[in-house]
Amino acid sequence: MTPNRLLLLLVLSALAACGSDANPPASNMVFKSRGSVQCTGGGTPPAVMSLELTNAGIVVLSSACGIDGLGHVAVCGAPDGAINIFEIPESQASDALSLSFFLLSTLPTASEVPCS
């Protein structure tokens, strides 16, 4: 076997060993209001809110900040539309809903934004 052919065989073997799961577990995106308000901000950051899920035995695959994309009256103290978004296993979605989280698919105007 030539050195080039041997090298190619080694590279291909290494790449085959690095294969990914072709069928990752199904997941759902859920959200909950951060509880922040205009002018003063506040609210619960995703890292803290994720504890609500994990303490209930729900696996949090990822988290992000977002906005609900809805119109809000512009007045200090009114909700600002900030939400926390979590990816969880599909099999645990009903558990999250019982904790007052909602499926992100029910809020088509929502979008992710950088956490501040």
mmCIF file of C-alpha atoms in Angstrom:
data_model
loop_
_atom_site.group_PDB
_atom_site.id
_atom_site.type_symbol
_atom_site.label_atom_id
_atom_site.label_comp_id
_atom_site.label_asym_id
_atom_site.label_seq_id
_atom_site.Cartn_x
_atom_site.Cartn_y
_atom_site.Cartn_z
ATOM 1 C CA MET A 1 0.000 0.000 0.000
ATOM 2 C CA THR A 2 1.394 3.397 -0.958
ATOM 3 C CA PRO A 3 1.931 6.056 1.721
ATOM 4 C CA ASN A 4 -0.726 8.323 0.160
ATOM 5 C CA ARG A 5 -3.278 5.531 0.140
ATOM 6 C CA LEU A 6 -2.464 4.655 3.740
ATOM 7 C CA LEU A 7 -2.860 8.296 4.786
ATOM 8 C CA LEU A 8 -6.214 8.498 2.992
ATOM 9 C CA LEU A 9 -7.386 5.327 4.730
ATOM 10 C CA LEU A 10 -6.384 6.710 8.145
ATOM 11 C CA VAL A 11 -8.149 10.036 7.518
ATOM 12 C CA LEU A 12 -11.332 8.326 6.344
ATOM 13 C CA SER A 13 -11.296 5.999 9.354
ATOM 14 C CA ALA A 14 -10.922 8.931 11.718
ATOM 15 C CA LEU A 15 -13.780 10.818 10.065
ATOM 16 C CA ALA A 16 -16.050 7.776 10.246
ATOM 17 C CA ALA A 17 -15.381 7.529 13.982
ATOM 18 C CA CYS A 18 -16.500 11.147 14.421
ATOM 19 C CA GLY A 19 -19.976 10.537 12.983
ATOM 20 C CA SER A 20 -22.847 12.348 14.611
ATOM 21 C CA ASP A 21 -26.179 11.007 15.763
ATOM 22 C CA ALA A 22 -28.306 10.941 12.617
ATOM 23 C CA ASN A 23 -31.514 11.101 14.667
ATOM 24 C CA PRO A 24 -31.080 13.468 17.617
ATOM 25 C CA PRO A 25 -33.877 13.349 20.179
ATOM 26 C CA ALA A 26 -36.876 15.491 19.294
ATOM 27 C CA SER A 27 -37.052 18.780 21.154
ATOM 28 C CA ASN A 28 -39.455 21.649 21.699
ATOM 29 C CA MET A 29 -38.858 25.332 22.299
ATOM 30 C CA VAL A 30 -40.715 26.820 25.253
ATOM 31 C CA PHE A 31 -40.767 30.346 26.647
ATOM 32 C CA LYS A 32 -41.808 32.361 29.636
ATOM 33 C CA SER A 33 -41.957 36.102 30.277
ATOM 34 C CA ARG A 34 -38.889 37.466 32.046
ATOM 35 C CA GLY A 35 -41.197 39.662 34.118
ATOM 36 C CA SER A 36 -39.229 42.781 33.264
ATOM 37 C CA VAL A 37 -40.873 46.168 32.790
ATOM 38 C CA GLN A 38 -40.179 49.328 30.835
ATOM 39 C CA CYS A 39 -37.915 52.003 32.374
ATOM 40 C CA THR A 40 -36.653 49.790 35.193
ATOM 41 C CA GLY A 41 -35.918 46.477 33.457
ATOM 42 C CA GLY A 42 -35.386 43.737 35.978
ATOM 43 C CA GLY A 43 -36.841 40.343 35.367
ATOM 44 C CA THR A 44 -35.429 36.857 35.644
ATOM 45 C CA PRO A 45 -32.350 35.973 33.570
ATOM 46 C CA PRO A 46 -32.419 32.704 31.572
ATOM 47 C CA ALA A 47 -29.813 31.024 33.818
ATOM 48 C CA VAL A 48 -31.986 31.562 36.892
ATOM 49 C CA MET A 49 -35.252 30.654 35.158
ATOM 50 C CA SER A 50 -33.719 27.441 33.794
ATOM 51 C CA LEU A 51 -33.435 26.268 37.409
ATOM 52 C CA GLU A 52 -37.233 26.233 37.531
ATOM 53 C CA LEU A 53 -37.148 23.647 34.750
ATOM 54 C CA THR A 54 -34.211 21.591 36.020
ATOM 55 C CA ASN A 55 -35.593 21.517 39.570
ATOM 56 C CA ALA A 56 -38.723 19.928 38.070
ATOM 57 C CA GLY A 57 -36.564 17.270 36.366
ATOM 58 C CA ILE A 58 -36.739 18.871 32.911
ATOM 59 C CA VAL A 59 -33.545 18.778 30.866
ATOM 60 C CA VAL A 60 -32.593 22.173 29.426
ATOM 61 C CA LEU A 61 -30.752 21.646 26.130
ATOM 62 C CA SER A 62 -30.201 25.354 25.440
ATOM 63 C CA SER A 63 -31.429 28.761 26.509
ATOM 64 C CA ALA A 64 -31.688 32.210 24.964
ATOM 65 C CA CYS A 65 -33.160 35.641 25.491
ATOM 66 C CA GLY A 66 -35.966 36.868 23.276
ATOM 67 C CA ILE A 67 -38.752 39.335 22.718
ATOM 68 C CA ASP A 68 -42.375 38.469 22.164
ATOM 69 C CA GLY A 69 -42.693 40.785 19.129
ATOM 70 C CA LEU A 70 -46.064 42.083 20.292
ATOM 71 C CA GLY A 71 -47.068 45.719 20.678
ATOM 72 C CA HIS A 72 -46.790 47.082 24.200
ATOM 73 C CA VAL A 73 -48.067 50.366 25.556
ATOM 74 C CA ALA A 74 -45.094 52.708 26.054
ATOM 75 C CA VAL A 75 -45.303 53.579 29.733
ATOM 76 C CA CYS A 76 -42.926 53.029 32.612
ATOM 77 C CA GLY A 77 -43.875 49.961 34.621
ATOM 78 C CA ALA A 78 -45.641 48.215 31.720
ATOM 79 C CA PRO A 79 -44.311 44.857 30.459
ATOM 80 C CA ASP A 80 -41.528 45.202 27.900
ATOM 81 C CA GLY A 81 -42.065 41.912 26.047
ATOM 82 C CA ALA A 82 -38.795 40.275 27.122
ATOM 83 C CA ILE A 83 -38.952 36.477 27.261
ATOM 84 C CA ASN A 84 -36.623 33.596 28.046
ATOM 85 C CA ILE A 85 -36.521 30.755 25.525
ATOM 86 C CA PHE A 86 -35.529 27.179 26.330
ATOM 87 C CA GLU A 87 -35.009 24.078 24.224
ATOM 88 C CA ILE A 88 -36.165 20.962 26.084
ATOM 89 C CA PRO A 89 -36.856 17.336 25.120
ATOM 90 C CA GLU A 90 -40.201 16.977 23.396
ATOM 91 C CA SER A 91 -41.165 14.290 25.891
ATOM 92 C CA GLN A 92 -40.978 16.861 28.717
ATOM 93 C CA ALA A 93 -42.970 19.646 27.074
ATOM 94 C CA SER A 94 -46.151 18.912 29.028
ATOM 95 C CA ASP A 95 -44.173 19.147 32.281
ATOM 96 C CA ALA A 96 -42.910 22.606 31.267
ATOM 97 C CA LEU A 97 -46.417 23.708 30.326
ATOM 98 C CA SER A 98 -47.600 22.759 33.816
ATOM 99 C CA LEU A 99 -44.985 25.238 35.146
ATOM 100 C CA SER A 100 -46.575 28.095 33.132
ATOM 101 C CA PHE A 101 -44.135 27.899 30.224
ATOM 102 C CA PHE A 102 -45.624 28.062 26.728
ATOM 103 C CA LEU A 103 -44.666 26.509 23.403
ATOM 104 C CA LEU A 104 -42.706 29.032 21.350
ATOM 105 C CA SER A 105 -44.660 27.894 18.292
ATOM 106 C CA THR A 106 -47.737 29.606 19.802
ATOM 107 C CA LEU A 107 -45.943 32.979 19.599
ATOM 108 C CA PRO A 108 -44.958 33.381 15.921
ATOM 109 C CA THR A 109 -43.934 37.034 16.437
ATOM 110 C CA ALA A 110 -41.199 36.098 18.932
ATOM 111 C CA SER A 111 -37.518 36.287 18.096
ATOM 112 C CA GLU A 112 -34.217 35.682 19.835
ATOM 113 C CA VAL A 113 -32.159 38.689 20.885
ATOM 114 C CA PRO A 114 -28.784 38.977 22.589
ATOM 115 C CA CYS A 115 -28.986 38.717 26.363
ATOM 116 C CA SER A 116 -28.059 41.943 28.097
#
